[in-house]
Coordinates of C-alpha atoms in Angstrom, one line a residue:
Chain A
M1 CA 73.4 111.9 116.1
S2 CA 76.9 111.7 114.7
T3 CA 80.0 112.5 116.6
K4 CA 82.0 115.3 114.9
P5 CA 85.7 114.7 115.2
D6 CA 87.8 117.7 114.5
I7 CA 88.6 116.9 110.9
R8 CA 91.0 119.8 110.5
A9 CA 93.0 118.6 113.4
Y10 CA 93.0 115.0 112.0
M11 CA 94.3 116.2 108.7
N12 CA 96.8 118.6 110.1
A13 CA 98.2 115.7 112.2
L14 CA 98.4 113.4 109.2
I15 CA 100.2 115.7 106.9
P16 CA 103.7 115.5 108.6
D17 CA 103.3 111.7 108.6
I18 CA 102.6 111.7 104.9
D19 CA 105.4 114.1 104.1
R20 CA 107.9 112.0 106.1
A21 CA 106.7 108.8 104.3
M22 CA 107.2 110.5 100.9
D23 CA 110.6 111.7 101.9
R24 CA 111.8 108.1 102.1
Y25 CA 111.3 107.8 98.3
L26 CA 112.7 111.2 97.6
S27 CA 115.9 111.2 99.6
E28 CA 119.3 111.7 98.0
N29 CA 120.6 108.8 96.0
A30 CA 123.7 108.5 93.8
E31 CA 121.5 107.1 91.1
I32 CA 119.2 110.1 90.8
P33 CA 120.6 113.3 89.1
S34 CA 120.4 116.0 91.8
R35 CA 118.6 118.5 89.6
L36 CA 115.9 115.9 88.8
L37 CA 115.4 115.0 92.4
E38 CA 115.2 118.7 93.3
A39 CA 112.5 119.3 90.7
M40 CA 110.5 116.3 92.0
R41 CA 110.8 117.5 95.6
Y42 CA 109.9 121.1 94.6
S43 CA 106.4 120.1 93.5
V44 CA 105.8 117.3 96.0
Y45 CA 106.5 119.7 98.8
A46 CA 104.8 122.7 97.3
G47 CA 102.2 122.6 100.0
G48 CA 99.2 120.5 98.8
K49 CA 96.3 119.5 101.0
R50 CA 97.3 115.8 100.7
L51 CA 93.6 115.1 100.1
R52 CA 94.1 111.8 98.3
P53 CA 96.5 110.3 100.9
V54 CA 94.2 111.5 103.7
F55 CA 91.3 109.7 102.1
A56 CA 93.3 106.4 101.7
I57 CA 94.5 106.6 105.3
A58 CA 91.1 107.7 106.8
V59 CA 89.3 104.8 105.1
A60 CA 92.0 102.3 106.2
E61 CA 91.7 103.5 109.7
A62 CA 87.9 103.5 109.7
L63 CA 88.2 99.8 108.8
G64 CA 90.5 99.2 111.7
G65 CA 93.8 99.2 109.8
E66 CA 97.2 100.5 110.7
R67 CA 98.4 103.7 109.2
S68 CA 101.7 102.2 108.2
G69 CA 100.2 99.5 106.0
V70 CA 98.4 102.0 103.8
M71 CA 101.2 104.6 103.7
P72 CA 102.9 103.4 100.5
A73 CA 99.6 103.7 98.7
A74 CA 99.1 107.1 100.2
C75 CA 102.5 108.3 98.9
A76 CA 101.7 106.7 95.5
L77 CA 98.5 108.6 95.2
E78 CA 100.2 111.9 96.0
F79 CA 103.0 111.2 93.5
I80 CA 100.5 110.6 90.7
H81 CA 98.5 113.7 91.7
T82 CA 101.7 115.8 91.7
Y83 CA 103.0 114.6 88.4
S84 CA 99.6 115.4 86.8
L85 CA 99.8 119.0 88.1
I86 CA 103.3 119.4 86.8
H87 CA 102.4 118.3 83.3
D88 CA 99.1 120.2 83.4
D89 CA 100.8 123.5 84.1
L90 CA 103.3 123.2 81.2
P91 CA 103.1 126.0 78.6
I92 CA 102.1 123.4 76.0
M93 CA 99.2 122.3 78.3
D94 CA 97.3 124.8 80.6
N95 CA 100.2 127.2 80.7
D96 CA 100.1 128.3 84.4
D97 CA 102.9 130.2 86.0
Y98 CA 101.7 129.8 89.5
R99 CA 100.1 127.1 91.6
R100 CA 99.3 127.5 95.3
G101 CA 101.0 130.8 95.2
K102 CA 104.4 129.3 94.1
L103 CA 106.0 129.3 90.7
T104 CA 105.0 126.2 88.7
N105 CA 107.6 123.5 88.1
H106 CA 108.6 124.5 84.6
K107 CA 109.1 128.1 85.6
V108 CA 111.9 126.9 87.9
Y109 CA 113.3 123.8 86.2
G110 CA 112.4 124.5 82.6
D111 CA 109.9 122.7 80.3
A112 CA 112.1 119.6 79.7
G113 CA 112.9 119.4 83.4
A114 CA 109.2 119.5 84.3
V115 CA 108.3 116.8 81.8
L116 CA 110.9 114.5 83.3
A117 CA 110.1 115.4 86.9
G118 CA 106.5 114.4 86.1
D119 CA 107.5 111.2 84.3
A120 CA 109.7 110.3 87.2
L121 CA 107.0 110.8 89.8
Q122 CA 104.6 108.6 87.9
A123 CA 107.2 105.7 88.0
L124 CA 108.0 106.4 91.6
A125 CA 104.3 106.0 92.5
F126 CA 104.3 102.4 91.3
R127 CA 107.7 101.8 92.9
A128 CA 106.3 103.0 96.2
L129 CA 103.2 100.8 95.9
A130 CA 105.2 97.7 94.9
D131 CA 107.3 98.2 98.1
S132 CA 104.2 97.8 100.3
A133 CA 104.5 95.1 103.0
L134 CA 100.9 94.0 102.5
P135 CA 100.0 90.6 101.1
A136 CA 101.2 90.4 97.5
P137 CA 97.7 89.7 95.9
R138 CA 96.4 92.8 97.6
V139 CA 99.3 94.9 96.4
V140 CA 98.8 93.7 92.8
R141 CA 95.2 94.7 93.0
M142 CA 96.0 98.1 94.4
I143 CA 98.6 98.6 91.6
A144 CA 96.0 97.6 89.0
E145 CA 93.5 100.0 90.4
L146 CA 95.9 102.9 90.6
A147 CA 97.1 102.3 87.1
Q148 CA 93.6 102.1 85.8
A149 CA 92.4 105.2 87.6
S150 CA 95.4 107.3 86.5
G151 CA 95.7 106.0 83.0
P152 CA 93.8 106.5 79.7
S153 CA 90.5 105.2 81.1
G154 CA 90.9 107.4 84.1
M155 CA 92.7 110.7 84.9
V156 CA 94.7 111.0 81.6
G157 CA 91.4 110.3 79.7
G158 CA 89.8 113.2 81.6
Q159 CA 92.6 115.6 80.9
S160 CA 92.6 114.6 77.3
A161 CA 88.8 115.2 76.9
D162 CA 89.2 118.5 78.8
M163 CA 91.9 119.6 76.4
E164 CA 90.0 118.5 73.3
H165 CA 86.9 120.5 74.2
E166 CA 88.6 123.6 75.5
G167 CA 86.9 126.8 74.2
Q168 CA 83.9 124.8 72.9
P169 CA 80.4 124.6 74.3
V170 CA 80.1 121.1 75.8
S171 CA 77.2 118.8 76.6
M172 CA 76.3 117.6 80.1
D173 CA 77.7 114.2 79.1
V174 CA 81.1 115.5 78.1
L175 CA 81.3 117.6 81.2
S176 CA 80.4 114.7 83.4
Y177 CA 83.0 112.5 81.6
I178 CA 85.7 115.1 82.2
H179 CA 84.9 115.5 85.9
R180 CA 84.5 111.8 86.7
H181 CA 87.8 111.1 85.1
K182 CA 90.0 114.1 85.5
T183 CA 89.6 114.4 89.3
G184 CA 87.0 111.8 90.2
A185 CA 89.0 108.7 89.2
L186 CA 92.0 109.4 91.5
I187 CA 89.8 110.4 94.5
T188 CA 87.8 107.2 94.0
A189 CA 91.1 105.2 93.8
A190 CA 92.3 106.8 97.0
V191 CA 89.2 105.6 98.9
R192 CA 89.3 102.2 97.2
L193 CA 93.0 101.7 97.9
G194 CA 92.4 102.4 101.5
A195 CA 89.7 99.7 101.6
I196 CA 91.6 97.2 99.6
S197 CA 94.7 97.6 101.8
Q198 CA 92.5 96.2 104.6
G199 CA 91.0 93.4 102.6
A200 CA 87.5 95.0 102.6
D201 CA 84.7 92.8 101.3
E202 CA 83.0 93.7 97.9
G203 CA 79.9 95.2 99.6
T204 CA 82.0 97.6 101.7
L205 CA 84.0 98.5 98.6
A206 CA 80.9 99.2 96.6
S207 CA 79.5 101.5 99.3
L208 CA 82.8 103.3 99.6
T209 CA 83.0 103.7 95.8
V210 CA 79.6 105.6 95.8
Y211 CA 80.9 107.7 98.7
A212 CA 84.1 108.5 96.8
Q213 CA 82.4 109.2 93.4
S214 CA 79.9 111.5 95.0
L215 CA 82.6 113.4 96.9
G216 CA 84.8 113.5 93.9
L217 CA 82.1 115.2 91.8
A218 CA 81.2 117.6 94.6
F219 CA 84.9 118.4 95.0
Q220 CA 85.2 119.4 91.3
I221 CA 82.0 121.5 91.3
M222 CA 83.3 123.3 94.4
D223 CA 86.6 123.9 92.5
D224 CA 84.7 125.4 89.6
L225 CA 82.6 127.5 92.0
L226 CA 85.6 128.8 93.9
D227 CA 87.1 129.7 90.5
V228 CA 84.1 131.9 89.9
T229 CA 83.7 133.4 93.3
G230 CA 86.9 132.7 95.2
A231 CA 89.5 135.3 96.1
E232 CA 92.8 134.9 94.2
Q233 CA 94.9 134.6 97.2
L234 CA 93.0 131.6 98.6
L235 CA 93.3 129.6 95.4
G236 CA 96.9 130.6 94.7
K237 CA 96.0 131.2 91.1
A238 CA 94.1 133.9 89.3
A239 CA 90.4 133.6 90.0
G240 CA 88.2 133.4 86.9
T241 CA 90.9 131.7 84.8
D242 CA 88.5 128.9 83.8
A243 CA 86.0 131.3 82.3
K244 CA 88.8 133.1 80.5
A245 CA 90.1 129.8 79.0
G246 CA 86.5 129.0 77.9
K247 CA 86.6 125.9 80.1
A248 CA 83.5 123.8 80.6
T249 CA 82.3 124.1 84.2
Y250 CA 79.1 123.3 86.2
P251 CA 78.6 127.0 87.1
A252 CA 78.8 127.9 83.4
L253 CA 76.2 125.3 82.6
F254 CA 73.8 125.5 85.6
G255 CA 74.6 128.8 87.4
A256 CA 76.2 129.2 90.8
E257 CA 73.1 128.6 92.9
Q258 CA 72.2 125.3 91.3
S259 CA 75.8 124.2 91.4
Q260 CA 76.0 124.9 95.1
K261 CA 72.8 122.8 95.6
M262 CA 74.5 119.9 93.7
V263 CA 77.4 120.0 96.1
T264 CA 75.0 119.8 99.1
D265 CA 73.1 116.9 97.5
L266 CA 76.2 115.0 96.5
T267 CA 77.6 115.4 100.0
D268 CA 74.4 114.0 101.5
Q269 CA 74.6 111.1 99.0
A270 CA 78.2 110.4 100.0
K271 CA 77.2 110.3 103.7
S272 CA 74.2 108.0 103.0
A273 CA 76.5 105.6 101.1
L274 CA 78.5 105.1 104.3
Q275 CA 75.4 103.5 105.9
G276 CA 75.7 100.8 103.3
A277 CA 79.0 99.8 104.8
G278 CA 77.4 98.1 107.8
G279 CA 77.3 101.2 109.9
L280 CA 81.0 100.7 110.7
L281 CA 81.9 103.7 108.6
E282 CA 78.8 105.8 109.2
R283 CA 80.2 108.1 111.8
G284 CA 83.5 109.6 112.4
T285 CA 86.2 110.9 110.1
L286 CA 84.6 109.8 106.8
T287 CA 81.4 111.8 107.5
A288 CA 83.5 114.7 108.8
L289 CA 85.7 114.6 105.7
A290 CA 82.6 114.9 103.5
D291 CA 81.3 117.9 105.4
Y292 CA 84.7 119.5 105.4
L293 CA 85.1 119.3 101.7
S294 CA 81.7 120.8 100.9
A295 CA 82.4 123.7 103.2
R296 CA 86.0 124.5 102.1
D297 CA 86.8 128.0 100.9
H298 CA 90.0 127.1 98.9
Chain B
M1 CA 130.5 75.0 69.0
S2 CA 127.3 76.9 69.4
T3 CA 124.2 76.3 67.3
K4 CA 123.1 79.4 65.4
P5 CA 119.4 79.7 65.4
D6 CA 118.1 82.1 62.8
I7 CA 117.6 85.0 65.1
R8 CA 115.9 87.2 62.5
A9 CA 113.3 84.5 61.9
Y10 CA 112.8 84.2 65.6
M11 CA 112.3 87.9 66.0
N12 CA 110.1 88.2 63.0
A13 CA 107.9 85.5 64.2
L14 CA 107.6 87.1 67.7
I15 CA 106.6 90.6 66.5
P16 CA 103.0 89.7 65.4
D17 CA 102.5 87.9 68.7
I18 CA 103.7 91.0 70.7
D19 CA 101.7 93.3 68.5
R20 CA 98.5 91.3 69.1
A21 CA 99.2 91.1 72.9
M22 CA 99.6 94.9 73.0
D23 CA 96.4 95.3 71.1
R24 CA 94.4 93.8 74.0
Y25 CA 95.3 96.8 76.1
L26 CA 94.8 99.3 73.3
S27 CA 91.4 98.3 71.9
E28 CA 88.5 100.7 71.7
N29 CA 86.9 101.4 75.1
A30 CA 84.1 103.8 75.9
E31 CA 86.2 105.1 78.8
I32 CA 89.1 106.2 76.6
P33 CA 88.7 109.3 74.5
S34 CA 89.2 108.1 70.9
R35 CA 91.8 110.7 70.0
L36 CA 93.9 109.8 73.0
L37 CA 93.7 106.1 72.1
E38 CA 94.6 106.9 68.5
A39 CA 97.7 108.9 69.6
M40 CA 98.8 106.0 71.8
R41 CA 98.3 103.5 69.0
Y42 CA 100.1 105.7 66.5
S43 CA 103.4 105.5 68.3
V44 CA 103.0 101.9 69.7
Y45 CA 102.5 100.7 66.1
A46 CA 105.0 103.0 64.4
G47 CA 107.2 100.0 63.6
G48 CA 109.7 99.4 66.4
K49 CA 112.0 96.4 66.6
R50 CA 110.3 95.3 69.8
L51 CA 113.8 94.7 71.2
R52 CA 112.8 94.8 74.8
P53 CA 109.8 92.5 74.5
V54 CA 112.0 90.1 72.5
F55 CA 114.6 90.1 75.3
A56 CA 112.0 89.3 77.9
I57 CA 110.4 86.5 75.9
A58 CA 113.7 85.0 74.8
V59 CA 115.0 84.9 78.3
A60 CA 111.7 83.4 79.7
E61 CA 111.8 80.8 76.9
A62 CA 115.5 80.0 77.4
L63 CA 114.5 79.2 81.0
G64 CA 111.8 76.9 79.8
G65 CA 108.8 79.2 80.3
E66 CA 105.7 79.7 78.3
R67 CA 105.5 82.8 76.1
S68 CA 102.0 83.7 77.4
G69 CA 103.3 84.1 81.0
V70 CA 105.8 86.7 80.2
M71 CA 103.7 88.5 77.6
P72 CA 102.2 91.2 79.9
A73 CA 105.7 92.1 81.0
A74 CA 106.8 92.2 77.3
C75 CA 103.9 94.6 76.5
A76 CA 104.7 96.8 79.6
L77 CA 108.3 97.2 78.5
E78 CA 107.3 98.3 75.0
F79 CA 104.7 100.8 76.4
I80 CA 107.4 102.3 78.7
H81 CA 109.8 102.5 75.8
T82 CA 107.2 104.1 73.5
Y83 CA 106.2 106.7 76.0
S84 CA 109.8 107.7 76.5
L85 CA 110.3 108.2 72.8
I86 CA 107.1 110.3 72.5
H87 CA 108.2 112.6 75.3
D88 CA 111.8 112.7 74.1
D89 CA 110.7 113.8 70.6
L90 CA 108.7 116.8 71.9
P91 CA 109.9 120.3 70.8
I92 CA 110.6 121.1 74.5
M93 CA 112.8 118.0 74.7
D94 CA 114.9 116.8 71.7
N95 CA 112.6 118.4 69.1
D96 CA 112.5 115.6 66.5
D97 CA 110.0 115.7 63.6
Y98 CA 110.6 112.2 62.4
R99 CA 111.3 108.8 64.0
R100 CA 111.6 105.6 62.0
G101 CA 110.7 107.6 58.9
K102 CA 107.3 108.6 60.3
L103 CA 106.2 111.9 61.7
T104 CA 106.7 112.0 65.5
N105 CA 103.6 111.9 67.8
H106 CA 103.4 115.6 68.5
K107 CA 103.6 116.5 64.8
V108 CA 100.4 114.5 64.3
Y109 CA 98.5 115.0 67.7
G110 CA 100.0 118.2 69.0
D111 CA 102.3 118.8 71.9
A112 CA 99.6 118.4 74.6
G113 CA 98.3 115.3 72.9
A114 CA 101.8 113.8 72.9
V115 CA 102.4 114.6 76.5
L116 CA 99.1 112.9 77.4
A117 CA 99.7 109.9 75.1
G118 CA 103.0 109.3 76.8
D119 CA 101.6 109.7 80.3
A120 CA 98.8 107.3 79.4
L121 CA 101.2 104.7 78.1
Q122 CA 103.3 104.7 81.2
A123 CA 100.2 104.0 83.3
L124 CA 99.1 101.3 80.9
A125 CA 102.5 99.6 81.3
F126 CA 101.8 99.0 85.0
R127 CA 98.2 98.1 84.3
A128 CA 99.3 95.4 81.9
L129 CA 101.9 94.0 84.3
A130 CA 99.4 94.0 87.2
D131 CA 97.1 91.9 85.0
S132 CA 99.7 89.1 84.7
A133 CA 98.5 85.6 85.7
L134 CA 101.8 84.8 87.4
P135 CA 102.0 84.3 91.1
A136 CA 101.4 87.6 92.9
P137 CA 104.8 87.9 94.7
R138 CA 106.6 87.5 91.4
V139 CA 104.3 90.2 89.8
V140 CA 105.0 92.6 92.6
R141 CA 108.7 92.1 92.1
M142 CA 108.5 92.6 88.4
I143 CA 106.5 95.8 88.9
A144 CA 109.1 97.1 91.4
E145 CA 111.9 96.3 88.9
L146 CA 110.2 98.0 86.0
A147 CA 109.3 101.1 88.1
Q148 CA 112.9 101.3 89.3
A149 CA 114.4 100.8 85.9
S150 CA 112.1 103.4 84.2
G151 CA 112.0 106.0 87.0
P152 CA 114.4 108.6 88.4
S153 CA 117.1 106.1 89.3
G154 CA 116.8 104.6 85.9
M155 CA 115.7 105.7 82.4
V156 CA 114.3 109.1 83.4
G157 CA 117.5 109.7 85.4
G158 CA 119.5 109.0 82.3
Q159 CA 117.4 111.3 80.1
S160 CA 117.7 114.0 82.7
A161 CA 121.5 113.8 82.9
D162 CA 121.6 113.7 79.1
M163 CA 119.5 116.9 78.9
E164 CA 121.6 118.6 81.6
H165 CA 124.9 118.0 79.8
E166 CA 123.8 118.8 76.3
G167 CA 126.3 120.9 74.4
Q168 CA 128.9 120.5 77.1
P169 CA 132.0 118.4 77.1
V170 CA 131.3 115.5 79.5
S171 CA 133.5 113.1 81.4
M172 CA 133.7 109.4 80.9
D173 CA 131.8 109.0 84.2
V174 CA 128.9 111.2 83.1
L175 CA 128.7 109.5 79.7
S176 CA 128.7 106.1 81.3
Y177 CA 125.9 107.2 83.7
I178 CA 123.8 108.4 80.8
H179 CA 124.2 105.3 78.8
R180 CA 123.7 102.9 81.7
H181 CA 120.5 104.7 82.6
K182 CA 118.9 106.1 79.5
T183 CA 118.9 102.9 77.5
G184 CA 120.7 100.3 79.6
A185 CA 118.3 100.2 82.5
L186 CA 115.2 99.3 80.5
I187 CA 117.1 96.6 78.4
T188 CA 118.4 95.2 81.7
A189 CA 114.9 95.2 83.1
A190 CA 113.6 93.4 80.0
V191 CA 116.1 90.5 80.6
R192 CA 115.5 90.5 84.4
L193 CA 111.7 90.5 84.0
G194 CA 111.9 87.5 81.7
A195 CA 114.0 85.7 84.3
I196 CA 111.8 86.7 87.3
S197 CA 108.7 85.7 85.4
Q198 CA 110.1 82.1 85.6
G199 CA 111.2 82.3 89.2
A200 CA 114.9 82.2 88.2
D201 CA 117.4 81.8 91.1
E202 CA 119.6 84.7 92.2
G203 CA 122.7 83.2 90.5
T204 CA 121.0 83.0 87.1
L205 CA 119.6 86.5 87.6
A206 CA 123.1 87.9 88.3
S207 CA 124.6 86.3 85.2
L208 CA 121.7 87.5 83.1
T209 CA 122.1 91.0 84.5
V210 CA 125.8 91.1 83.3
Y211 CA 124.6 89.8 79.9
A212 CA 122.0 92.6 79.7
Q213 CA 124.2 95.4 81.0
S214 CA 127.0 94.5 78.5
L215 CA 124.5 94.3 75.6
G216 CA 122.8 97.5 76.7
L217 CA 126.0 99.4 76.6
A218 CA 127.0 97.8 73.3
F219 CA 123.6 98.7 71.9
Q220 CA 124.0 102.4 72.8
I221 CA 127.6 102.6 71.4
M222 CA 126.3 101.0 68.2
D223 CA 123.5 103.7 68.1
D224 CA 126.1 106.4 68.5
L225 CA 128.3 104.8 65.8
L226 CA 125.3 104.5 63.4
D227 CA 124.5 108.1 64.0
V228 CA 128.0 109.1 62.8
T229 CA 128.3 106.6 59.9
G230 CA 124.8 105.3 59.2
A231 CA 122.7 106.3 56.3
E232 CA 119.7 108.5 57.0
Q233 CA 117.1 106.2 55.5
L234 CA 118.2 103.3 57.8
L235 CA 117.9 105.2 61.0
G236 CA 114.7 107.0 60.0
K237 CA 116.2 110.2 61.3
A238 CA 118.8 112.6 60.1
A239 CA 122.3 111.0 60.5
G240 CA 124.7 113.1 62.4
T241 CA 122.0 114.8 64.5
D242 CA 123.8 113.9 67.8
A243 CA 127.0 115.7 66.8
K244 CA 124.9 118.7 65.7
A245 CA 123.2 118.8 69.0
G246 CA 126.6 118.6 70.8
K247 CA 125.5 115.3 72.4
A248 CA 128.1 113.3 74.4
T249 CA 128.8 110.0 72.5
Y250 CA 131.4 107.3 72.6
P251 CA 132.6 108.0 69.1
A252 CA 133.1 111.6 70.0
L253 CA 135.2 110.6 73.1
F254 CA 137.1 107.6 71.7
G255 CA 136.8 107.7 67.9
A256 CA 134.9 105.3 65.7
E257 CA 137.5 102.5 65.6
Q258 CA 137.9 102.2 69.4
S259 CA 134.1 102.4 69.8
Q260 CA 133.7 99.5 67.4
K261 CA 136.2 97.5 69.4
M262 CA 134.2 98.2 72.6
V263 CA 131.1 96.8 70.9
T264 CA 132.9 93.6 70.1
D265 CA 134.4 93.2 73.6
L266 CA 131.1 93.9 75.3
T267 CA 129.3 91.4 73.1
D268 CA 131.9 88.8 74.0
Q269 CA 131.4 89.7 77.7
A270 CA 127.7 89.3 77.3
K271 CA 128.1 85.8 75.8
S272 CA 130.6 84.8 78.5
A273 CA 128.1 85.8 81.2
L274 CA 125.7 83.2 79.9
Q275 CA 128.1 80.5 80.9
G276 CA 127.6 81.6 84.5
A277 CA 123.9 80.6 84.2
G278 CA 124.8 76.9 84.5
G279 CA 125.2 76.4 80.7
L280 CA 121.4 76.3 80.3
L281 CA 121.5 79.7 78.6
E282 CA 124.9 79.4 76.9
R283 CA 123.6 78.4 73.5
G284 CA 120.7 79.4 71.4
T285 CA 118.7 82.5 71.1
L286 CA 120.4 84.6 73.7
T287 CA 123.9 84.2 72.1
A288 CA 122.4 84.8 68.7
L289 CA 120.6 87.9 70.0
A290 CA 124.0 89.3 71.2
D291 CA 125.6 88.6 67.8
Y292 CA 122.7 90.1 66.0
L293 CA 122.8 93.3 68.0
S294 CA 126.5 93.9 67.4
A295 CA 126.1 93.4 63.7
R296 CA 123.0 95.5 63.1
D297 CA 123.1 98.3 60.6
H298 CA 120.1 100.3 61.9

């Protein structure tokens, strides 16, 4: 029997902590042009779920760590995620006017302003991580992992493949590559950074990686499903936009029912992987987070 | 009396080493979509002067270091520089079709492809630096410096201020901010990374920072002067494009003659600063580099 902590309460309590921590890197500074800072803050504080920081912190805490130690990594993950959304929304990319019900960055700060706000947030991510008070060898490893997960072999690779295949029928292999990289890599990095921040052994790290990869894929399939079935106001963007853009999705390839079953199976797989981590991680927030994600409606 | 090493020969010998080192991070890899990798390589190997890597290596060698130790930092600096050029050239930014006589990245790979190639190169810079075999505390400091110099308080801050004031008359303060940040910050980082890679003491670091800041400003004024007076084929872009775009420049504010005198004074200032570094750095490549930069014709 697993205890079921109130995961929503846990997440809701974490968000102000994360927001405050990010603010330290985004406060007024004579060296930062005020309009650039405003553009960066606009998207960072546009009301995300802070899922990646929550993963990093939840894993670090499940391993007995202090929240403060992993906080720079949590901020770095959110900065990377935010920059990728800003660039993704550009007219020369996905061309979205709204995200989470708010105007996208370039609609407010112009295309050039949005390019630079994104570029600045990517640099700030590594600045934040390098400021960590953890032992230096651990910090270097965390930076290497984040750079790998967000770079050409990771997130940007996924975006690139997605862009390249837009409007074309794609194979299962290509779809899997896109999902593992575009969203999966950064979620996996979040979980791994939380573990590395605590000096986790390689066995624990391997189990947590399976946990993260399963959840990352489940998360993306859920996103695709919500785009088909979800109400517009819940997503903050027009529902059905993926189908309109001819994007490759799991529901398009397998149908909604089969996709829903995949989410359930992947969530079970994620929870099983926690047993590999010596039982320490089996119960509690990480299990609850897996269940929460598979049941979300936006 | 200073010895005058043949600085062109030194630089020409370094470039293949730097190109080979960068290739290790840009070789084929099943995890990187081939078109993305091609776009990254296109701009990295578009024939730059490798000025920032040369500075990092020359400083490390002047301090008695091995070339191999500073090479990851040298690659990281060039990746950052290259990504900034790719994004700068975009139609939604400066809108340049040619750079160094070759089509700009987006003219070949499309606007979205160029955004992603730039984003990927920024991540790759930090990946390369994190791979360094130097002691971890030094690597963390180098990453912090590079992130700071290339981020919102550095290079991106300068680009943002430049963009904001385009077509407007600017004050000396604004012009100085733009130059110190847009080009100066990364050149200063190159010199400082070379020094930090060797564990230089704070006194040496301070002297080298003055050297770098003086040269960085001289370099930018030279660029502005060449844009006014230089032949198109030497710059690889249309001469006079800055004036056409209403860009703030030193020649526009002070005239060509006064600007040329500033370059000479700043170069002398840079060379004097080397004396502060205990004489170790006074002669040799760093002095020759300063002279070379102030006399360049492209």
